[in-house]
Amino acid sequence: MNRLCNSMEPRVMDDDMLKLAVGDQGPREEAGQLAKQEGILFKDVLSLQLDFQNLSFNNIEAIEGLDALVNLEDLSLFNNRITKIDSLDSLVKLQVLSLGNNQIGNMMNIIYLRRFKDLRTLSLSGNPIAEAEDYKMFICAYLPDLVYLDFRRIDDHMKELAEMKHQYSIDELKHRENLIQARLEDEQARREELEEHKAAFVEHLNGSFLFDSMYAEDVEGSKLTCLPGVSELLEAYKDKFVIICLNIFEYGLKQQEKRKVELDTFNECIHEAIQENQEQGKHKIAKFEEKHLLSLSAIRDESELTKLEKKIVEYSGDITELFNVLMTLEMQLVEQLEETINMFERNIIDLVGLFIENVQSLMAQCRDLENHHHEKLLEISINTLEKIAKGEFDEDLPDDVRSLFVDKDTIVNAVGASHDIHLLKIDNREDELVTRINSWCTHLVDKIHKDEIMRNRKRVKEINQYIDHMQNELDNLECSDLID
């Protein structure tokens, strides 16, 4: 078998290989045919064998391409040419892993498997790693939740000995793992927090990010910070600017909560209205179907033609009456929901409008601060220019800064360019916020209206299908009785 494997070209684990394997190992009956017609969903696969049972898989050198198998519990890669255990991160539900008869030789591969908390069965026999003197002890120590190794149950005594032998190394590893886990959790918490801030349209306004971005591309403004008095001026400007940003941020979070409450209340009202209407419809249908069975029975038992025709007409009228009742209920619901949707639309637009108005007012305060800073900076710059011209300026200035003070136009243009950059950053952040929240509001309202249209169409279709079924049942019975 191994000679045969070695004579074959290496295989790459790709979608084509996985589809072939899943198709061959899937159900053979109708479900299997349906899967082939509709396409195989890798996320539904629980078990996969890429091993000696099919020789075409016997030359896999690297584990790859399994990311979509997120629910896989049992994986066999027996009898291949794999040298490293990796690229299984997405298989978080893995319970059984068979890697026997491969070329895995480094004991550090076992450390990688610690991330699979559900792993209970592992097979590595036939690998160079299995020849190591400490093979079983090492695996038992580093994979303490493992139940079966190489098709044999691990006894508790072996686990105790392994734990004692490798305790120091395991403690060190656990410490590193805890640090990594804490860092990952911290990063995840920051990502989630950022998403919350984005949902409120105030991300990066809870600090100096906007202020810092104003100076990140402001070459001239950065040069002027070395002028006497500018550093103190800039510090005071930044403190006040950041306070306004924090006010926008905190206000944004509060308004986001108000919008959320408004949306939750709306959804609850919609759900209750639909549920109440459906209950009324079910009650009407239940009463009809009680009478329906009696009506059909009476029609079947009637032998006199005149009375039969009369009963058929009466029952047909009952069906029409039910149709009218159900459609009336639906029209009442449509009107009720339309009123609720329109009220929600007005409320959410008002909330968004108020939010935009207040944010724009706060952004105007940022612009006022920038204008004040610009005036002060220009005043300091002009005074510096006059002192340099009179030879009264004793400070040493870098050459690139001194070059700005050759004449009044040059320094005025430099300060003006700095001012323009700052105002543009403020304007862009304001425009971004207003555009995004308006877009969110528009899409939300449009979706609500479209969802209601689809709900209504679906309900009307259901009513028509049910009534057609009742009418067809009557028509078939009528034909049968008339033939008799």
Short mmCIF file of C-alpha atoms in Angstrom, two decimals:
data_model
loop_
_atom_site.label_atom_id
_atom_site.label_comp_id
_atom_site.label_asym_id
_atom_site.label_seq_id
_atom_site.Cartn_x
_atom_site.Cartn_y
_atom_site.Cartn_z
CA MET A 1 0.00 0.00 0.00
CA ASN A 2 2.76 2.48 0.99
CA ARG A 3 4.71 1.75 -2.19
CA LEU A 4 1.58 2.52 -4.17
CA CYS A 5 1.13 5.79 -2.28
CA ASN A 6 4.75 6.83 -2.87
CA SER A 7 4.46 6.22 -6.61
CA MET A 8 1.53 8.63 -6.97
CA GLU A 9 1.67 12.38 -7.51
CA PRO A 10 0.89 14.51 -4.39
CA ARG A 11 -2.76 15.50 -4.12
CA VAL A 12 -4.11 18.91 -3.13
CA MET A 13 -7.12 19.12 -0.81
CA ASP A 14 -9.51 21.41 -2.70
CA ASP A 15 -13.26 21.85 -3.20
CA ASP A 16 -13.35 19.28 -6.02
CA MET A 17 -11.78 16.61 -3.83
CA LEU A 18 -14.10 17.43 -0.92
CA LYS A 19 -17.20 17.39 -3.13
CA LEU A 20 -16.20 14.02 -4.56
CA ALA A 21 -15.54 12.55 -1.12
CA VAL A 22 -18.70 13.97 0.44
CA GLY A 23 -20.77 12.80 -2.52
CA ASP A 24 -19.36 9.27 -2.37
CA GLN A 25 -19.82 9.01 1.40
CA GLY A 26 -23.23 10.70 1.51
CA PRO A 27 -26.68 9.06 1.40
CA ARG A 28 -27.40 6.88 -1.61
CA GLU A 29 -31.17 7.23 -1.61
CA GLU A 30 -33.35 10.19 -2.54
CA ALA A 31 -31.61 12.52 -0.07
CA GLY A 32 -28.30 11.87 -1.77
CA GLN A 33 -29.70 12.60 -5.21
CA LEU A 34 -31.28 15.80 -3.91
CA ALA A 35 -27.95 16.91 -2.41
CA LYS A 36 -26.21 16.39 -5.74
CA GLN A 37 -28.90 18.38 -7.57
CA GLU A 38 -29.03 21.29 -5.11
CA GLY A 39 -25.32 21.36 -4.30
CA ILE A 40 -23.45 20.05 -1.29
CA LEU A 41 -23.39 22.30 1.75
CA PHE A 42 -20.08 21.62 3.50
CA LYS A 43 -21.43 23.06 6.76
CA ASP A 44 -23.87 20.12 6.94
CA VAL A 45 -21.12 17.49 6.74
CA LEU A 46 -20.46 15.74 10.07
CA SER A 47 -18.06 12.99 8.97
CA LEU A 48 -15.41 12.83 6.25
CA GLN A 49 -12.91 10.17 5.20
CA LEU A 50 -9.97 10.97 2.94
CA ASP A 51 -8.09 7.76 3.58
CA PHE A 52 -7.22 4.27 2.35
CA GLN A 53 -10.82 3.47 1.48
CA ASN A 54 -10.34 5.46 -1.71
CA LEU A 55 -6.83 5.24 -3.23
CA SER A 56 -7.26 8.50 -5.07
CA PHE A 57 -6.89 10.34 -1.76
CA ASN A 58 -3.74 8.54 -0.61
CA ASN A 59 -1.16 11.14 -1.52
CA ILE A 60 -2.27 14.19 0.44
CA GLU A 61 0.79 16.02 1.79
CA ALA A 62 -0.80 18.95 3.62
CA ILE A 63 -4.07 19.57 5.44
CA GLU A 64 -5.90 22.46 3.78
CA GLY A 65 -9.21 23.56 2.31
CA LEU A 66 -11.40 22.36 5.20
CA ASP A 67 -12.52 25.78 6.47
CA ALA A 68 -16.13 25.34 5.30
CA LEU A 69 -16.62 22.09 7.27
CA VAL A 70 -17.54 23.98 10.42
CA ASN A 71 -19.75 21.22 11.87
CA LEU A 72 -17.43 18.30 11.11
CA GLU A 73 -17.12 15.90 14.04
CA ASP A 74 -15.21 12.97 12.53
CA LEU A 75 -12.23 13.37 10.16
CA SER A 76 -10.08 10.57 8.78
CA LEU A 77 -6.90 11.32 6.82
CA PHE A 78 -5.45 7.85 7.36
CA ASN A 79 -2.67 6.58 5.06
CA ASN A 80 -1.48 9.80 3.40
CA ARG A 81 1.80 11.77 3.41
CA ILE A 82 0.93 14.49 5.93
CA THR A 83 3.86 15.83 7.96
CA LYS A 84 2.18 18.57 10.01
CA ILE A 85 -1.15 18.88 11.87
CA ASP A 86 -2.56 22.33 11.12
CA SER A 87 -5.23 24.26 9.17
CA LEU A 88 -8.06 22.67 11.17
CA ASP A 89 -8.96 25.78 13.18
CA SER A 90 -12.53 26.09 11.86
CA LEU A 91 -13.38 22.49 12.86
CA VAL A 92 -14.37 23.54 16.39
CA LYS A 93 -16.71 20.56 16.87
CA LEU A 94 -14.10 17.91 16.00
CA GLN A 95 -14.42 14.80 18.19
CA VAL A 96 -12.59 12.08 16.23
CA LEU A 97 -9.35 12.56 14.29
CA SER A 98 -7.61 9.74 12.46
CA LEU A 99 -4.12 10.53 11.12
CA GLY A 100 -2.58 7.07 11.24
CA ASN A 101 0.01 6.00 8.64
CA ASN A 102 1.25 9.48 7.77
CA GLN A 103 4.65 11.16 8.17
CA ILE A 104 4.11 13.23 11.33
CA GLY A 105 7.34 13.28 13.33
CA ASN A 106 7.32 16.38 15.56
CA MET A 107 5.74 16.01 19.01
CA MET A 108 4.84 19.73 18.95
CA ASN A 109 1.97 18.84 16.60
CA ILE A 110 0.14 17.56 19.68
CA ILE A 111 0.15 21.07 21.21
CA TYR A 112 -1.88 22.31 18.23
CA LEU A 113 -4.67 19.83 19.06
CA ARG A 114 -5.27 21.38 22.52
CA ARG A 115 -7.60 23.94 20.92
CA PHE A 116 -10.16 21.25 20.05
CA LYS A 117 -12.10 21.05 23.31
CA ASP A 118 -14.41 18.24 22.09
CA LEU A 119 -11.65 15.95 20.77
CA ARG A 120 -12.00 12.53 22.43
CA THR A 121 -10.51 10.06 19.92
CA LEU A 122 -7.11 10.36 18.23
CA SER A 123 -5.20 7.94 16.01
CA LEU A 124 -1.53 8.56 15.15
CA SER A 125 -0.19 5.00 14.88
CA GLY A 126 2.10 4.41 11.92
CA ASN A 127 3.66 7.88 12.15
CA PRO A 128 7.30 8.50 13.19
CA ILE A 129 5.91 10.33 16.23
CA ALA A 130 4.41 7.05 17.52
CA GLU A 131 7.92 5.58 17.82
CA ALA A 132 8.99 8.16 20.42
CA GLU A 133 9.62 6.75 23.89
CA ASP A 134 7.38 9.36 25.58
CA TYR A 135 4.65 9.19 22.89
CA LYS A 136 1.67 8.06 24.99
CA MET A 137 2.70 9.95 28.13
CA PHE A 138 3.14 13.19 26.18
CA ILE A 139 -0.25 12.92 24.47
CA CYS A 140 -2.05 12.01 27.70
CA ALA A 141 -0.45 14.95 29.48
CA TYR A 142 -1.10 17.56 26.82
CA LEU A 143 -4.54 16.26 25.76
CA PRO A 144 -6.07 15.39 29.16
CA ASP A 145 -9.65 15.12 27.84
CA LEU A 146 -8.73 12.46 25.27
CA VAL A 147 -10.53 9.12 25.85
CA TYR A 148 -9.13 6.91 23.08
CA LEU A 149 -5.62 6.88 21.61
CA ASP A 150 -4.86 4.60 18.66
CA PHE A 151 -8.15 2.72 19.19
CA ARG A 152 -7.40 1.95 22.86
CA ARG A 153 -9.04 3.53 25.87
CA ILE A 154 -6.66 5.62 28.01
CA ASP A 155 -6.76 4.42 31.63
CA ASP A 156 -6.86 6.89 34.53
CA HIS A 157 -3.54 5.64 35.95
CA MET A 158 -1.77 6.55 32.69
CA LYS A 159 -3.30 10.03 32.82
CA GLU A 160 -2.12 10.56 36.41
CA LEU A 161 1.43 9.48 35.60
CA ALA A 162 1.50 11.67 32.50
CA GLU A 163 0.25 14.69 34.42
CA MET A 164 2.90 14.23 37.12
CA LYS A 165 5.71 13.79 34.61
CA HIS A 166 4.86 16.86 32.52
CA GLN A 167 3.29 19.06 35.20
CA TYR A 168 5.85 21.88 35.05
CA SER A 169 5.71 22.14 31.25
CA ILE A 170 1.91 21.92 31.26
CA ASP A 171 1.65 24.70 33.85
CA GLU A 172 3.88 26.93 31.74
CA LEU A 173 1.83 26.15 28.62
CA LYS A 174 -1.45 26.86 30.41
CA HIS A 175 -0.08 30.19 31.56
CA ARG A 176 0.83 31.14 27.97
CA GLU A 177 -2.53 29.90 26.71
CA ASN A 178 -4.35 31.98 29.33
CA LEU A 179 -2.41 35.08 28.31
CA ILE A 180 -3.23 34.46 24.65
CA GLN A 181 -6.87 33.80 25.46
CA ALA A 182 -7.09 36.98 27.53
CA ARG A 183 -5.58 38.96 24.66
CA LEU A 184 -8.01 37.41 22.15
CA GLU A 185 -10.96 38.16 24.42
CA ASP A 186 -9.75 41.72 24.84
CA GLU A 187 -9.44 42.15 21.07
CA GLN A 188 -12.90 40.66 20.57
CA ALA A 189 -14.35 42.99 23.20
CA ARG A 190 -12.75 45.98 21.44
CA ARG A 191 -14.15 44.84 18.08
CA GLU A 192 -17.63 44.45 19.56
CA GLU A 193 -17.37 47.83 21.25
CA LEU A 194 -16.31 49.43 17.96
CA GLU A 195 -19.31 47.85 16.21
CA GLU A 196 -21.60 49.34 18.88
CA HIS A 197 -20.03 52.75 18.32
CA LYS A 198 -20.43 52.37 14.55
CA ALA A 199 -24.09 51.45 15.03
CA ALA A 200 -24.43 54.77 16.89
CA PHE A 201 -22.45 56.54 14.10
CA VAL A 202 -19.97 57.99 16.63
CA GLU A 203 -16.99 55.64 16.33
CA HIS A 204 -13.62 57.19 17.22
CA LEU A 205 -15.25 60.26 18.77
CA ASN A 206 -14.55 59.09 22.33
CA GLY A 207 -11.06 60.57 22.33
CA SER A 208 -8.64 62.69 20.33
CA PHE A 209 -8.86 60.70 17.08
CA LEU A 210 -10.56 63.46 15.06
CA PHE A 211 -8.24 66.13 16.42
CA ASP A 212 -5.16 64.02 15.75
CA SER A 213 -6.36 63.30 12.20
CA MET A 214 -6.53 67.07 11.57
CA TYR A 215 -2.79 67.35 12.17
CA ALA A 216 -1.76 64.03 10.63
CA GLU A 217 -1.72 65.58 7.13
CA ASP A 218 -1.07 69.18 8.22
CA VAL A 219 2.60 69.74 7.45
CA GLU A 220 2.56 73.52 7.85
CA GLY A 221 0.57 73.47 11.07
CA SER A 222 2.97 70.95 12.60
CA LYS A 223 5.91 73.19 11.75
CA LEU A 224 4.35 76.19 13.50
CA THR A 225 4.04 74.38 16.85
CA CYS A 226 7.63 75.36 17.64
CA LEU A 227 6.72 79.09 17.71
CA PRO A 228 6.62 80.68 21.19
CA GLY A 229 3.18 80.28 22.78
CA VAL A 230 1.80 77.92 20.11
CA SER A 231 2.36 74.74 22.12
CA GLU A 232 0.26 76.07 25.03
CA LEU A 233 -2.37 77.38 22.61
CA LEU A 234 -2.57 74.02 20.87
CA GLU A 235 -2.88 72.10 24.13
CA ALA A 236 -5.79 74.26 25.28
CA TYR A 237 -7.42 73.91 21.85
CA LYS A 238 -7.09 70.14 21.92
CA ASP A 239 -8.58 69.82 25.42
CA LYS A 240 -11.68 71.81 24.47
CA PHE A 241 -12.02 70.05 21.10
CA VAL A 242 -11.87 66.58 22.66
CA ILE A 243 -14.53 67.54 25.22
CA ILE A 244 -16.91 68.42 22.38
CA CYS A 245 -16.11 65.11 20.63
CA LEU A 246 -16.87 63.26 23.87
CA ASN A 247 -20.19 65.13 24.11
CA ILE A 248 -21.06 63.99 20.57
CA PHE A 249 -20.02 60.44 21.43
CA GLU A 250 -22.05 60.19 24.64
CA TYR A 251 -25.06 61.86 23.03
CA GLY A 252 -24.79 59.45 20.09
CA LEU A 253 -24.88 56.40 22.35
CA LYS A 254 -27.95 57.71 24.18
CA GLN A 255 -29.74 58.43 20.91
CA GLN A 256 -28.83 54.98 19.59
CA GLU A 257 -30.49 53.47 22.65
CA LYS A 258 -33.62 55.56 22.01
CA ARG A 259 -33.74 54.39 18.40
CA LYS A 260 -33.31 50.80 19.54
CA VAL A 261 -36.18 51.12 22.03
CA GLU A 262 -38.35 52.67 19.32
CA LEU A 263 -37.55 49.85 16.89
CA ASP A 264 -38.06 47.12 19.51
CA THR A 265 -41.41 48.60 20.53
CA PHE A 266 -42.47 48.80 16.89
CA ASN A 267 -41.48 45.19 16.19
CA GLU A 268 -43.35 44.05 19.28
CA CYS A 269 -46.50 45.91 18.17
CA ILE A 270 -46.27 44.40 14.69
CA HIS A 271 -45.78 40.90 16.10
CA GLU A 272 -48.72 41.23 18.50
CA ALA A 273 -51.03 42.58 15.80
CA ILE A 274 -50.16 39.76 13.38
CA GLN A 275 -50.46 37.13 16.08
CA GLU A 276 -53.86 38.40 17.22
CA ASN A 277 -55.10 38.52 13.63
CA GLN A 278 -53.84 35.00 12.95
CA GLU A 279 -55.63 33.71 16.04
CA GLN A 280 -58.89 35.22 14.79
CA GLY A 281 -58.32 33.62 11.39
CA LYS A 282 -57.58 30.23 12.94
CA HIS A 283 -60.75 30.48 15.01
CA LYS A 284 -62.86 31.23 11.90
CA ILE A 285 -61.26 28.35 9.98
CA ALA A 286 -61.74 25.94 12.90
CA LYS A 287 -65.45 26.77 13.09
CA PHE A 288 -65.75 26.39 9.31
CA GLU A 289 -63.98 23.02 9.30
CA GLU A 290 -66.30 21.69 12.01
CA LYS A 291 -69.24 22.53 9.77
CA HIS A 292 -67.24 21.43 6.70
CA LEU A 293 -67.13 17.77 7.74
CA LEU A 294 -70.86 17.75 8.46
CA SER A 295 -71.64 19.48 5.15
CA LEU A 296 -69.60 17.01 3.11
CA SER A 297 -71.18 14.09 4.93
CA ALA A 298 -74.66 15.49 4.31
CA ILE A 299 -73.91 15.95 0.60
CA ARG A 300 -72.59 12.39 0.30
CA ASP A 301 -75.70 10.99 2.03
CA GLU A 302 -78.22 13.04 0.04
CA SER A 303 -79.92 11.03 -2.71
CA GLU A 304 -82.55 13.50 -3.90
CA LEU A 305 -81.15 15.69 -6.67
CA THR A 306 -83.01 18.91 -5.75
CA LYS A 307 -81.89 18.76 -2.11
CA LEU A 308 -78.37 17.79 -3.19
CA GLU A 309 -78.04 20.82 -5.43
CA LYS A 310 -79.41 23.04 -2.63
CA LYS A 311 -76.85 21.72 -0.13
CA ILE A 312 -74.03 22.16 -2.62
CA VAL A 313 -75.08 25.78 -3.22
CA GLU A 314 -75.29 26.38 0.55
CA TYR A 315 -71.86 24.89 1.15
CA SER A 316 -70.38 26.85 -1.74
CA GLY A 317 -71.81 29.95 -0.08
CA ASP A 318 -70.13 28.97 3.19
CA ILE A 319 -66.80 28.75 1.38
CA THR A 320 -67.33 32.19 -0.18
CA GLU A 321 -68.32 33.60 3.20
CA LEU A 322 -65.13 32.19 4.78
CA PHE A 323 -63.08 33.75 2.00
CA ASN A 324 -64.71 37.12 2.63
CA VAL A 325 -64.16 36.83 6.38
CA LEU A 326 -60.47 35.92 6.01
CA MET A 327 -59.86 38.66 3.45
CA THR A 328 -61.63 41.19 5.67
CA LEU A 329 -59.38 40.19 8.56
CA GLU A 330 -56.36 40.62 6.33
CA MET A 331 -57.50 44.04 5.12
CA GLN A 332 -58.06 45.12 8.72
CA LEU A 333 -54.57 43.94 9.59
CA VAL A 334 -53.10 45.78 6.59
CA GLU A 335 -54.74 49.02 7.72
CA GLN A 336 -53.61 48.47 11.33
CA LEU A 337 -50.03 47.73 10.32
CA GLU A 338 -49.95 50.61 7.86
CA GLU A 339 -50.94 53.00 10.64
CA THR A 340 -48.30 51.49 12.97
CA ILE A 341 -45.61 51.64 10.28
CA ASN A 342 -46.41 55.25 9.41
CA MET A 343 -46.27 56.23 13.06
CA PHE A 344 -42.93 54.46 13.49
CA GLU A 345 -41.61 56.11 10.33
CA ARG A 346 -42.51 59.55 11.67
CA ASN A 347 -40.96 58.79 15.06
CA ILE A 348 -37.70 57.37 13.71
CA ILE A 349 -37.32 60.22 11.20
CA ASP A 350 -37.88 62.71 14.04
CA LEU A 351 -35.28 60.95 16.21
CA VAL A 352 -32.76 60.92 13.38
CA GLY A 353 -33.50 64.56 12.55
CA LEU A 354 -33.02 65.63 16.16
CA PHE A 355 -29.77 63.66 16.37
CA ILE A 356 -28.42 65.28 13.20
CA GLU A 357 -29.46 68.75 14.35
CA ASN A 358 -27.70 68.43 17.70
CA VAL A 359 -24.59 66.83 16.21
CA GLN A 360 -24.34 69.62 13.65
CA SER A 361 -24.63 72.14 16.49
CA LEU A 362 -21.76 70.44 18.34
CA MET A 363 -19.69 70.20 15.15
CA ALA A 364 -20.25 73.94 14.70
CA GLN A 365 -18.65 74.40 18.11
CA CYS A 366 -15.64 72.44 16.84
CA ARG A 367 -15.43 74.81 13.88
CA ASP A 368 -15.69 77.81 16.21
CA LEU A 369 -12.77 76.46 18.22
CA GLU A 370 -10.80 75.95 15.02
CA ASN A 371 -11.57 79.48 13.84
CA HIS A 372 -10.49 80.92 17.20
CA HIS A 373 -7.29 78.85 17.13
CA HIS A 374 -6.63 79.96 13.57
CA GLU A 375 -6.95 83.64 14.53
CA LYS A 376 -4.60 83.23 17.49
CA LEU A 377 -2.07 81.24 15.45
CA LEU A 378 -2.17 83.84 12.69
CA GLU A 379 -1.65 86.61 15.24
CA ILE A 380 1.38 84.82 16.73
CA SER A 381 2.77 84.13 13.25
CA ILE A 382 2.43 87.77 12.12
CA ASN A 383 4.05 88.99 15.35
CA THR A 384 6.89 86.53 14.82
CA LEU A 385 7.32 87.75 11.22
CA GLU A 386 7.52 91.38 12.40
CA LYS A 387 10.08 90.51 15.08
CA ILE A 388 12.21 88.59 12.56
CA ALA A 389 12.05 91.54 10.16
CA LYS A 390 13.20 93.91 12.92
CA GLY A 391 15.87 91.50 14.13
CA GLU A 392 14.16 91.23 17.51
CA PHE A 393 13.41 87.49 17.39
CA ASP A 394 15.93 85.64 19.55
CA GLU A 395 14.56 82.08 19.23
CA ASP A 396 16.30 79.50 17.05
CA LEU A 397 13.96 78.14 14.40
CA PRO A 398 14.52 75.11 12.14
CA ASP A 399 15.30 76.05 8.55
CA ASP A 400 12.00 74.64 7.19
CA VAL A 401 10.06 76.81 9.70
CA ARG A 402 12.16 79.94 9.11
CA SER A 403 11.50 79.56 5.37
CA LEU A 404 7.82 80.32 6.05
CA PHE A 405 8.71 83.77 7.36
CA VAL A 406 10.23 85.25 4.20
CA ASP A 407 7.19 87.52 3.76
CA LYS A 408 3.64 88.05 4.98
CA ASP A 409 1.93 86.24 2.09
CA THR A 410 3.98 83.08 2.67
CA ILE A 411 3.15 82.80 6.38
CA VAL A 412 -0.50 83.80 5.90
CA ASN A 413 -0.86 81.14 3.19
CA ALA A 414 0.79 78.51 5.41
CA VAL A 415 -1.52 79.27 8.35
CA GLY A 416 -4.51 79.37 5.99
CA ALA A 417 -3.62 76.00 4.47
CA SER A 418 -3.44 74.50 7.95
CA HIS A 419 -6.83 76.01 8.79
CA ASP A 420 -8.41 74.63 5.58
CA ILE A 421 -7.17 71.11 6.33
CA HIS A 422 -8.66 71.23 9.83
CA LEU A 423 -12.04 72.51 8.64
CA LEU A 424 -12.14 69.88 5.90
CA LYS A 425 -11.57 67.09 8.44
CA ILE A 426 -14.38 68.41 10.64
CA ASP A 427 -16.73 68.82 7.65
CA ASN A 428 -15.95 65.35 6.33
CA ARG A 429 -16.63 63.69 9.69
CA GLU A 430 -19.92 65.56 10.01
CA ASP A 431 -20.94 64.70 6.42
CA GLU A 432 -20.03 61.05 6.96
CA LEU A 433 -22.16 60.83 10.09
CA VAL A 434 -25.16 62.57 8.51
CA THR A 435 -24.95 60.51 5.31
CA ARG A 436 -24.68 57.21 7.14
CA ILE A 437 -27.52 57.76 9.57
CA ASN A 438 -29.81 59.08 6.82
CA SER A 439 -28.95 56.04 4.71
CA TRP A 440 -29.63 53.74 7.68
CA CYS A 441 -33.01 55.37 8.28
CA THR A 442 -34.00 55.19 4.61
CA HIS A 443 -33.03 51.54 4.24
CA LEU A 444 -34.76 50.61 7.51
CA VAL A 445 -38.05 52.25 6.53
CA ASP A 446 -37.88 50.83 2.98
CA LYS A 447 -37.27 47.34 4.33
CA ILE A 448 -40.21 47.60 6.74
CA HIS A 449 -42.54 48.62 3.91
CA LYS A 450 -41.23 45.87 1.61
CA ASP A 451 -41.53 43.25 4.36
CA GLU A 452 -45.16 44.24 4.92
CA ILE A 453 -45.91 44.00 1.18
CA MET A 454 -44.36 40.53 1.08
CA ARG A 455 -46.25 39.46 4.22
CA ASN A 456 -49.54 40.62 2.72
CA ARG A 457 -48.91 38.86 -0.59
CA LYS A 458 -47.99 35.65 1.19
CA ARG A 459 -51.09 35.79 3.38
CA VAL A 460 -53.43 36.48 0.45
CA LYS A 461 -51.86 33.58 -1.43
CA GLU A 462 -52.37 31.28 1.58
CA ILE A 463 -56.03 32.29 1.82
CA ASN A 464 -56.61 31.74 -1.89
CA GLN A 465 -54.88 28.35 -1.82
CA TYR A 466 -56.94 27.23 1.16
CA ILE A 467 -60.23 28.41 -0.37
CA ASP A 468 -59.34 26.81 -3.73
CA HIS A 469 -58.65 23.55 -1.93
CA MET A 470 -62.04 23.67 -0.20
CA GLN A 471 -63.79 24.54 -3.45
CA ASN A 472 -62.01 21.76 -5.37
CA GLU A 473 -62.99 19.29 -2.71
CA LEU A 474 -66.61 20.34 -3.14
CA ASP A 475 -66.40 20.30 -6.94
CA ASN A 476 -64.96 16.78 -6.94
CA LEU A 477 -67.66 15.59 -4.57
CA GLU A 478 -70.35 17.26 -6.69
CA CYS A 479 -69.13 15.55 -9.88
CA SER A 480 -68.98 12.20 -8.13
CA ASP A 481 -72.54 12.52 -6.75
CA LEU A 482 -73.99 13.67 -10.05
CA ILE A 483 -72.33 10.76 -11.87
CA ASP A 484 -73.78 8.34 -9.34
#
